[in-house]
Short mmCIF file of C-alpha atoms and ligand atoms in Angstrom, two decimals:
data_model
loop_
_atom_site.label_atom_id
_atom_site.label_comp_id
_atom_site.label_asym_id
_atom_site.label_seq_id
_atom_site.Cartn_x
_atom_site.Cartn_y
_atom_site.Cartn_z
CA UNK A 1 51.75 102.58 10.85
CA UNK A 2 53.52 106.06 9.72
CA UNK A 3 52.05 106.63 5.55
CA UNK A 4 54.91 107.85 3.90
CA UNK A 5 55.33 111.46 3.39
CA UNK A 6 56.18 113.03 -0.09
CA UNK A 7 57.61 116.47 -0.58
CA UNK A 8 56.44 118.08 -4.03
CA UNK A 9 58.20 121.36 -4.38
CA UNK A 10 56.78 123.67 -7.27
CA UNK A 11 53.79 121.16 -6.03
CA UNK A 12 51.04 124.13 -7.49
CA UNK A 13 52.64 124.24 -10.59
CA UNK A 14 51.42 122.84 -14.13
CA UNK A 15 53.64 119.33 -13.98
CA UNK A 16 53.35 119.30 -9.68
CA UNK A 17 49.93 119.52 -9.16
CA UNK A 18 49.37 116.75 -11.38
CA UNK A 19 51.75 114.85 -9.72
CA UNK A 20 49.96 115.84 -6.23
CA UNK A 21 46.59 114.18 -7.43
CA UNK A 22 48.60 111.05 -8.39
CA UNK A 23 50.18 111.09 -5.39
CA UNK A 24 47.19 111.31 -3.24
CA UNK A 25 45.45 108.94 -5.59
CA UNK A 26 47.79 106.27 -4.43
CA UNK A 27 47.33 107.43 -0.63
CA UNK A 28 50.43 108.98 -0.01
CA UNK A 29 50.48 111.80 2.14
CA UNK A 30 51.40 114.75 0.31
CA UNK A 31 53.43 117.70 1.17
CA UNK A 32 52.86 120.66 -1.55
CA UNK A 33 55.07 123.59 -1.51
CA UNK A 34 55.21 126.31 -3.45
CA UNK A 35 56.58 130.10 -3.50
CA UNK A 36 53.46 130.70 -6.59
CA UNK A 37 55.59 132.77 -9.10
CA UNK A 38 54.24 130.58 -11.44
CA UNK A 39 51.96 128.61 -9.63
CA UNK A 40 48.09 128.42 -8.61
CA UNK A 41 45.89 127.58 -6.18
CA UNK A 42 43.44 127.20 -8.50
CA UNK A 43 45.86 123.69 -9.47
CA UNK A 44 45.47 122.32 -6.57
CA UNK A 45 42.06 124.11 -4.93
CA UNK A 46 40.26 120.17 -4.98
CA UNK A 47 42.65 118.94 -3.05
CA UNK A 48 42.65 121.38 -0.44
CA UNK A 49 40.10 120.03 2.16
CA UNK A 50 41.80 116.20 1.93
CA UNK A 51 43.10 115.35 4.96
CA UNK A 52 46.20 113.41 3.40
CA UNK A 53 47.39 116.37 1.47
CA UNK A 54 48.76 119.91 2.95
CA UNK A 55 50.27 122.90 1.47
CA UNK A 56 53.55 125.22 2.50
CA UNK A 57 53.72 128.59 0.86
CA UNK A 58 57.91 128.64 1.22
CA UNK A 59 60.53 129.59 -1.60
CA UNK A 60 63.02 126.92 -1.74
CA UNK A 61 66.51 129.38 -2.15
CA UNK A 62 65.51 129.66 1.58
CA UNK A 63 66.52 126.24 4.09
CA UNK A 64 63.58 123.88 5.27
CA UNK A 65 63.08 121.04 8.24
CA UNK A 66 60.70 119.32 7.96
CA UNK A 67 60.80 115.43 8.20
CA UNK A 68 59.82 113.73 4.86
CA UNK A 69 60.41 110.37 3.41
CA UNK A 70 60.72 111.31 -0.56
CA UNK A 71 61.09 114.65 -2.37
CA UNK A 72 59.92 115.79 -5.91
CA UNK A 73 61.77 118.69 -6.04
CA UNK A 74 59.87 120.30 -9.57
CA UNK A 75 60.06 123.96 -8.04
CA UNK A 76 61.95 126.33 -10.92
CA UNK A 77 59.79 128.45 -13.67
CA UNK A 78 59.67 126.41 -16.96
CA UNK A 79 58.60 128.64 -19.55
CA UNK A 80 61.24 130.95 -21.58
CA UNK A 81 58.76 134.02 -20.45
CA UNK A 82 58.56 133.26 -17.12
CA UNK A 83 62.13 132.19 -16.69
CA UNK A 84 63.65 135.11 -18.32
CA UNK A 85 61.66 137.67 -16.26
CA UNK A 86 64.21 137.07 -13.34
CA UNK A 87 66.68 135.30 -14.58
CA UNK A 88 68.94 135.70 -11.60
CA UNK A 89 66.26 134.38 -9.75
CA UNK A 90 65.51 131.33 -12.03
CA UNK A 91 69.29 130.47 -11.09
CA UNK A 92 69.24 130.80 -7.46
CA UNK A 93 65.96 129.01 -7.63
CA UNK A 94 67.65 125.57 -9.42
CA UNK A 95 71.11 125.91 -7.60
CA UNK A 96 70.02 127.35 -3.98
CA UNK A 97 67.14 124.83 -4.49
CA UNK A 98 68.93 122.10 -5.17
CA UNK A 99 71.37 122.43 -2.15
CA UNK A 100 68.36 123.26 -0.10
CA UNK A 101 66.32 119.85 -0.84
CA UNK A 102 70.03 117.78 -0.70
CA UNK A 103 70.65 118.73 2.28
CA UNK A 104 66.68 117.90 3.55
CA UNK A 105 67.24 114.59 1.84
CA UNK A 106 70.87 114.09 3.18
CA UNK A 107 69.04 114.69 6.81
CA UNK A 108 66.72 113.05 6.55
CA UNK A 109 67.71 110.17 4.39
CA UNK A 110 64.78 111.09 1.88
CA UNK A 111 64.95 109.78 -1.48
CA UNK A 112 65.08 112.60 -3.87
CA UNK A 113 64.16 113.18 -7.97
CA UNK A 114 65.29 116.11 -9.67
CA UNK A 115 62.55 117.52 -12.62
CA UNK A 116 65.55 118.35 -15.06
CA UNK A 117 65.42 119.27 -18.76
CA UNK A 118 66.18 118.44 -22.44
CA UNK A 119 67.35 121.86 -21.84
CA UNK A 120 70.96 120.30 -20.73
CA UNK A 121 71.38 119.75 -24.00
CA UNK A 122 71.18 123.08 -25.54
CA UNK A 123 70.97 123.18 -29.37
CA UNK A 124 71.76 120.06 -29.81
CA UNK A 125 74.55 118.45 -32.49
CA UNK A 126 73.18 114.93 -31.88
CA UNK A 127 70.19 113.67 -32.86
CA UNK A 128 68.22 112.46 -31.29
CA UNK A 129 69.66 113.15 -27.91
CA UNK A 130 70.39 110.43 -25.62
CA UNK A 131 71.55 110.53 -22.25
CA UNK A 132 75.14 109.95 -23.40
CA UNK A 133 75.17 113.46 -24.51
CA UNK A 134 77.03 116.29 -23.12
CA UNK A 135 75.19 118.76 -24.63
CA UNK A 136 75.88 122.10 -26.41
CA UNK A 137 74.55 125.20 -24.46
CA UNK A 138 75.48 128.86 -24.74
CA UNK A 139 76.88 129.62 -21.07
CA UNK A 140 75.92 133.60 -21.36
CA UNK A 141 73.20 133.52 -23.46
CA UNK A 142 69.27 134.34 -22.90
CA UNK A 143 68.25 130.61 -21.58
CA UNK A 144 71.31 130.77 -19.91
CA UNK A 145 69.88 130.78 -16.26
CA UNK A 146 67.71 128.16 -17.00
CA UNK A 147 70.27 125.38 -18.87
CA UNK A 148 72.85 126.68 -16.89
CA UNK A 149 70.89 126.20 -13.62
CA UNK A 150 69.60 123.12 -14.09
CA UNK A 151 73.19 121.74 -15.44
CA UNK A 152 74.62 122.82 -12.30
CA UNK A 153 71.46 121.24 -10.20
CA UNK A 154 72.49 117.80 -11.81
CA UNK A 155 76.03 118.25 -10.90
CA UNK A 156 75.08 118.64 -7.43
CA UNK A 157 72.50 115.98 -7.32
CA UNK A 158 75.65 113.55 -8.87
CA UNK A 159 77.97 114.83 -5.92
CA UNK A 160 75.27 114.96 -3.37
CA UNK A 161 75.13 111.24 -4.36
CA UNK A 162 78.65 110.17 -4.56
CA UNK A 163 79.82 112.48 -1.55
CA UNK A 164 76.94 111.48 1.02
CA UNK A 165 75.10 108.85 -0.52
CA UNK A 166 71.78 110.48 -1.00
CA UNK A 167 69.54 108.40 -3.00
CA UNK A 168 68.56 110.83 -6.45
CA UNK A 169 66.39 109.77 -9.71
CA UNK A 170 67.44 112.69 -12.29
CA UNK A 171 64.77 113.08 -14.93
CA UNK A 172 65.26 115.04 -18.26
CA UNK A 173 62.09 116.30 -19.19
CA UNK A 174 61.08 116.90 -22.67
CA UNK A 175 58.20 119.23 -23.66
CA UNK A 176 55.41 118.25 -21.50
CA UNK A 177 51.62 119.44 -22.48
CA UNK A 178 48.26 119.17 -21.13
CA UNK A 179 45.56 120.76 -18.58
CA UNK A 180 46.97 122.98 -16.29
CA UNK A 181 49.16 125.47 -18.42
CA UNK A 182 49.47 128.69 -18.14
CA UNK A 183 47.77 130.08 -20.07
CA UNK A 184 50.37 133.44 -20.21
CA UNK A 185 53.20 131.41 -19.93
CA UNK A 186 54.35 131.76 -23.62
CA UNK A 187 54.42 128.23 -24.46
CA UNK A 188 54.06 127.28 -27.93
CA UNK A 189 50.99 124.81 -26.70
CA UNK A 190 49.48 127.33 -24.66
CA UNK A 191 49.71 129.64 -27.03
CA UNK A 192 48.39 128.23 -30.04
CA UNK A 193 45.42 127.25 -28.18
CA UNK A 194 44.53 130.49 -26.83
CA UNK A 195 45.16 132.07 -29.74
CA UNK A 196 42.90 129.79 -31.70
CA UNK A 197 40.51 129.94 -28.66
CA UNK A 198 39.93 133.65 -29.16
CA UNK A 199 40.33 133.95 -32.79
CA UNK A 200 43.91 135.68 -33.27
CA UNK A 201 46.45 135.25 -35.39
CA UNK A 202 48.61 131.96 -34.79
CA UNK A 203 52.35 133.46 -34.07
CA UNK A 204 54.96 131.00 -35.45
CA UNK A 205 58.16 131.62 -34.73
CA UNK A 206 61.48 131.61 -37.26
CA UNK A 207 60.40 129.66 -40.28
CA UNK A 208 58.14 127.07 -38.08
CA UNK A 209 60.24 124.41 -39.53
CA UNK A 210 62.14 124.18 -35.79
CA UNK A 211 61.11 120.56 -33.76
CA UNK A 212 59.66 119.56 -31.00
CA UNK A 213 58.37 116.39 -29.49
CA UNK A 214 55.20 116.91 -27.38
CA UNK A 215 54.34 114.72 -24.54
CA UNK A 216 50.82 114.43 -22.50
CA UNK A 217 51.25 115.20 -18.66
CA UNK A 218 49.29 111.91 -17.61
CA UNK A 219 52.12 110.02 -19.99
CA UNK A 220 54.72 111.99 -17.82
CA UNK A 221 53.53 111.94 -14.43
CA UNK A 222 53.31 108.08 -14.88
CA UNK A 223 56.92 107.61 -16.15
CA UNK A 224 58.14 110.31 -12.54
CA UNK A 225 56.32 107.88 -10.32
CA UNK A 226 57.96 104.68 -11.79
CA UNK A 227 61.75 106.64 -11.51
CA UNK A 228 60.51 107.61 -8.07
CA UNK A 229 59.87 103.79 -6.98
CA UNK A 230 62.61 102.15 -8.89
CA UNK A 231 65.54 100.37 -7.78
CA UNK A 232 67.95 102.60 -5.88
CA UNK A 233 70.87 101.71 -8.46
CA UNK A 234 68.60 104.01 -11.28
CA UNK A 235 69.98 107.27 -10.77
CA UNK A 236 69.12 109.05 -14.37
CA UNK A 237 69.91 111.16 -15.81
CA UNK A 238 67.04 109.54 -18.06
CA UNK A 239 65.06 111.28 -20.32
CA UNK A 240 61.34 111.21 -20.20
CA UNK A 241 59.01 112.31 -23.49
CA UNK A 242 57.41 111.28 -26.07
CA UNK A 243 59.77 110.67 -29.29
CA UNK A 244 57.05 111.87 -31.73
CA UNK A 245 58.81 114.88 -33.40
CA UNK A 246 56.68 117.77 -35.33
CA UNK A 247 57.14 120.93 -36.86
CA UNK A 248 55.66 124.43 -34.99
CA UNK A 249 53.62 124.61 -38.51
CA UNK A 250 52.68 121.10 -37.64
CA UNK A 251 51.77 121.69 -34.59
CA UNK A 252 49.54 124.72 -35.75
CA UNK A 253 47.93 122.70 -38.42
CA UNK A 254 46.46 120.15 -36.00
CA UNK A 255 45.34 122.90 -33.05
CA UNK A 256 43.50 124.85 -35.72
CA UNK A 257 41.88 121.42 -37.14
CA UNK A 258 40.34 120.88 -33.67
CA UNK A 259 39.52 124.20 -32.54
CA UNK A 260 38.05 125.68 -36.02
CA UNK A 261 38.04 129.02 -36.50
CA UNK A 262 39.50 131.69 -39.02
CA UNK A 263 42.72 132.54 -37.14
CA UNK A 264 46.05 132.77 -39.39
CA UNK A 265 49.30 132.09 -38.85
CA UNK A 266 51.44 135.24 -38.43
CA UNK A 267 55.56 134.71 -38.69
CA UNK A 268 57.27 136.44 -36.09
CA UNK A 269 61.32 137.07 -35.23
CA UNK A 270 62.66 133.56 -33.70
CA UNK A 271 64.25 134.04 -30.45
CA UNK A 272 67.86 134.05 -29.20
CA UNK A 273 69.50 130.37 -28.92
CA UNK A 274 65.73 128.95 -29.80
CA UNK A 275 67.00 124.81 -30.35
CA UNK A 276 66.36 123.92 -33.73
CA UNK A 277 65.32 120.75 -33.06
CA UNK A 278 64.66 118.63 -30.17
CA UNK A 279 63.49 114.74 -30.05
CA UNK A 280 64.73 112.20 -26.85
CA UNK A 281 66.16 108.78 -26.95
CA UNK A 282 64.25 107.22 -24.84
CA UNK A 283 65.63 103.51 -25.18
CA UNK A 284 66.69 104.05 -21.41
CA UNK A 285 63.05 104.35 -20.19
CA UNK A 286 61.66 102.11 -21.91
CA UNK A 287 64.51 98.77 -20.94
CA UNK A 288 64.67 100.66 -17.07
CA UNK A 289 61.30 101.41 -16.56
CA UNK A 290 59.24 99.75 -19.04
CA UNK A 291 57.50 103.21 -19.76
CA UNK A 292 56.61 104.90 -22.95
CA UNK A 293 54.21 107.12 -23.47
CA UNK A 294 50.55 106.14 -24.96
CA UNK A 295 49.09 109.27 -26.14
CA UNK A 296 48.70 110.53 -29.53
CA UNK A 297 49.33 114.22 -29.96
CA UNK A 298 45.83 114.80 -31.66
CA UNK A 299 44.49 113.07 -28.37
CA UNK A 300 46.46 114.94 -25.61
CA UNK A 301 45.58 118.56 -27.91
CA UNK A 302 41.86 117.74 -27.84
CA UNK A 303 41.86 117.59 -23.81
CA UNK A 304 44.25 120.55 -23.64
CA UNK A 305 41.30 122.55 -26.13
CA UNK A 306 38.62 121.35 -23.52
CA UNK A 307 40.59 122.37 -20.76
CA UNK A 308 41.40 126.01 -22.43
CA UNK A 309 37.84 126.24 -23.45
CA UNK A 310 36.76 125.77 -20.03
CA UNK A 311 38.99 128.36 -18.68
CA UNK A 312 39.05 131.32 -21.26
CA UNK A 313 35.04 130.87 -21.15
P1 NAD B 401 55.39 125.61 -13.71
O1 NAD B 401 55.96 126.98 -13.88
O2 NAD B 401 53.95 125.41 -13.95
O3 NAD B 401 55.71 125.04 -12.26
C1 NAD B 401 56.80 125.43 -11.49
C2 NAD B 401 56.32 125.65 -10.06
O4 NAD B 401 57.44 125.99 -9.23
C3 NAD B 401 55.31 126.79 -9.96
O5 NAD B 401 54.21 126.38 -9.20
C4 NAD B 401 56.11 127.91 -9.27
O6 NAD B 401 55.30 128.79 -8.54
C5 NAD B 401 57.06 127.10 -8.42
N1 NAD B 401 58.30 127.82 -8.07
C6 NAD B 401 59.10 128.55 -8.89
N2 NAD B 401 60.13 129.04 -8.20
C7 NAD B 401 59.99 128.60 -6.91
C8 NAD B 401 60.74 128.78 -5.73
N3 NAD B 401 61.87 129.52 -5.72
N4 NAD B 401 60.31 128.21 -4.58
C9 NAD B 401 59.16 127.48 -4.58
N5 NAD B 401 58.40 127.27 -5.67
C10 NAD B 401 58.82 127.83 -6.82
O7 NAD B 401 56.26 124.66 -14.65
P2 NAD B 401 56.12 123.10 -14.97
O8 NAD B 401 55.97 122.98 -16.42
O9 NAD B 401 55.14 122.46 -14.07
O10 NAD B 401 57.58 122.60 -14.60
C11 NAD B 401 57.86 121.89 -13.40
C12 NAD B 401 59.32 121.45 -13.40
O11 NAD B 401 59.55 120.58 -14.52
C13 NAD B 401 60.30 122.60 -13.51
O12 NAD B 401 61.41 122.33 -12.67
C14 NAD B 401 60.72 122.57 -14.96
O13 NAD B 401 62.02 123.08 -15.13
C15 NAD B 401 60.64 121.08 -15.27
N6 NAD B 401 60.43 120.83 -16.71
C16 NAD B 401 59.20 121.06 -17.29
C17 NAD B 401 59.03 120.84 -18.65
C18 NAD B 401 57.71 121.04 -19.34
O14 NAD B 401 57.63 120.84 -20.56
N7 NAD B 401 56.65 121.39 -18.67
C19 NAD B 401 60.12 120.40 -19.43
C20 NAD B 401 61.35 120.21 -18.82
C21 NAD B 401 61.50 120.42 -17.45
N1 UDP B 402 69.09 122.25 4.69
C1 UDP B 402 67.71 122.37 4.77
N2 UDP B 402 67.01 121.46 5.52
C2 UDP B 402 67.61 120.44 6.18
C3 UDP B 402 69.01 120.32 6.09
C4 UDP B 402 69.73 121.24 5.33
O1 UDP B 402 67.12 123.28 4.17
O2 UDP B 402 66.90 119.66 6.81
C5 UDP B 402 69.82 123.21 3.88
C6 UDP B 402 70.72 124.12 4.66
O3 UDP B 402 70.50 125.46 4.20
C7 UDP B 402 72.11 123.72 4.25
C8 UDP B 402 71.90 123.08 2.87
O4 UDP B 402 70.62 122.48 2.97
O5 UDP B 402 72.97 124.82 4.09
C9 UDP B 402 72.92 122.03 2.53
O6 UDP B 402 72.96 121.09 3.58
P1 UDP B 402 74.27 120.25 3.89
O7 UDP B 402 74.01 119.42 5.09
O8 UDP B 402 74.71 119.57 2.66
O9 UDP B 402 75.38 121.34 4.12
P2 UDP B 402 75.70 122.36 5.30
O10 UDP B 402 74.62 122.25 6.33
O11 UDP B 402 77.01 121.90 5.76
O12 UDP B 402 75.73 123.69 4.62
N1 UDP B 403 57.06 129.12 -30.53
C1 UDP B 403 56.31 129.63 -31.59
N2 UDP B 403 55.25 130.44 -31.30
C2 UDP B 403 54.89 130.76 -30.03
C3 UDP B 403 55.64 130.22 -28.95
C4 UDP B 403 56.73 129.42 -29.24
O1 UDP B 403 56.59 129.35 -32.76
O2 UDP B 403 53.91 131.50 -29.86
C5 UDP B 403 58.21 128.22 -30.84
C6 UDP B 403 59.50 128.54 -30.09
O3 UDP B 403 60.25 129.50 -30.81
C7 UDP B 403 60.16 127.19 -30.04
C8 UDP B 403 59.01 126.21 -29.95
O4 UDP B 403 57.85 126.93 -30.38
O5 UDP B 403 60.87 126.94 -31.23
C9 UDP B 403 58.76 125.67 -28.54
O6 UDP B 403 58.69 126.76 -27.66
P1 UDP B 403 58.37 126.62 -26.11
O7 UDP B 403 58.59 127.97 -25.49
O8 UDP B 403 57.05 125.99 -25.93
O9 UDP B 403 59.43 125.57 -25.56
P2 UDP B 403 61.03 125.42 -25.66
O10 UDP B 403 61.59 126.38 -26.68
O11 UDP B 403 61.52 125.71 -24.28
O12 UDP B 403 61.21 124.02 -26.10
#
């Protein structure tokens, strides 16, 4: 009998390849494709010889046949720095993408999850933010491209749906951490941890008093896989994270406790339209999927550490 086929697009990245290994894990055959703006072979390199998993250098602004029974479509840069660099690219690459892997699915009757973000909620008025909420983004602002790409990515997903009866899990993702980052990518994580790894000053931004609520890939990858396999009725949008909120001075506290060191904490300008505070409602999840996420900051930071430790040498 035909093993099912999975499509991960962005499938090199931080969030994809981790996906990939639970993927193959499971014995799926695995499609991986990536266009490696952001992306590494070094993410995937251990899974290159298995004979269940195969990888498509392709940018997904541009069409694609291939015949596939489910899509992950994560491909998009993530990180303000990375997104920003092009930021007419980081559009095409959510909106062309999107109509790209609908109209693969729509072919192909492939069932389809979009990697979406809290970042459809912009700065947000409510609090926390459930899916309920319409959000409150700057339309011509800096993260523009990215909120604004994504927002329009759902849209489509929602007509693709209604219009030709695709079959679409949207997931919001809140800020997702672990092994695997890049370790340029500007992330507050990342960052923190490198700079702690090497001895430099810790860079908060603003006042540090700005939230965010971190959660562990493994945590994350378990809740896409669950949306992925549930009833056809779920659609999302559902938000997946981990509702444990901290401060940026929080966060700094407990990645110098681990690491050690002398590094200080340096305050630096906050950026343009930075939220002020983010934490998800994740009620939905949990009564839907009967997910929520198991690990402890403090434990998800010390593999992260090992990881960056490893890496930086
Ligand atoms: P990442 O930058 O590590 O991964 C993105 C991957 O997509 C990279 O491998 C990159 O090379 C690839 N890519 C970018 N543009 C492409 C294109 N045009 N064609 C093909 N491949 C392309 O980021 P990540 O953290 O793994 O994020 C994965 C997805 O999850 C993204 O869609 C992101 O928006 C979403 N997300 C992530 C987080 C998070 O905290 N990590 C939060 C919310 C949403
Ligand atoms: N597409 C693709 N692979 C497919 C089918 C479609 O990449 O297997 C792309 C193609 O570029 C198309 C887009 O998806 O323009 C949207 O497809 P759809 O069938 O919705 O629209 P149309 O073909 O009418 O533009
Ligand atoms: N941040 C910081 N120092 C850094 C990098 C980021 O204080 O070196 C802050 C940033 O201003 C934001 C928060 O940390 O308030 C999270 O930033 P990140 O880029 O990780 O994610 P996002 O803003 O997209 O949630």
């Amino acid at each position: 009998m035909k093993q099912s086929t999975t499509l991960v697009t962005g499938g090199a990245g931080f969030l994809g390849s981790h996906l990939c290994d639970r993927l193959i894990d499971r014995g799926d055959e695995v499609i991986c494709l990536d266009n490696f703006f952001t992306g590494q072979k070094d993410n995937i390199i251990h899974l290159m010889n298995n004979p269940k998993f195969e990888l498509i250098r392709h940018d997904v602004t541009f069409p694609l046949y291939l015949e596939i029974d489910r899509i992950y479509n994560l491909a998009c840069p993530a990180s303000p720095v990375h997104y920003q660099h092009d930021p007419v690219q980081t559009t095409k690459t959510s909106v062309h993408g999107a109509i790209n892997m609908l109209g693969l699915a729509k072919r192909t009757g492939a069932r389809i999850f979009q990697a979406s973000t809290s970042e459809v909620y912009g700065d947000p008025e409510q609090h926390p933010q459930s899916e309920e909420y319409w959000g409150h983004v700057n339309p011509i602002g800096i993260r523009s491209c990215y909120d604004e790409g994504k927002r329009c990515a759902e849209t489509l997903f929602f007509d693709y749906h209604r219009q030709h009866q695709v079959e679409i899990k949207v997931a919001r993702i809140f800020n997702t951490y672990g092994p695997r980052m890049h370790p340029s990518d500007g992330r507050v994580v990342s960052n923190f941890i490198c700079q702690a790894l090497r001895g430099e000053d810790i860079t908060i931004f603003g006042d540090g008093l700005q939230t965010r609520s971190f959660c562990y890939v493994d945590d994350l990858v378990s809740a896409f896989v669950l949306l992925m396999d549930s009833n056809s009725e779920i659609t999302g949008p559902i938000n997946l994270g981990n509702p444990n909120e901290f401060t940026m001075l929080e966060l700094a506290e407990k990645v110098l406790s681990i690491v050690g060191g002398s590094s200080k904490l340096i305050f630096k300008e906050l950026p343009q339209d930075d939220p002020r505070q983010r934490q998800p409602d994740i009620t939905k999840a949990k009564s839907m999927l009967n997910w929520e996420p198991s690990v402890q900051l403090d434990d998800g930071l010390s593999e992260t550490v090992k990881y960056f430790r490893h890496l930086l040498g």
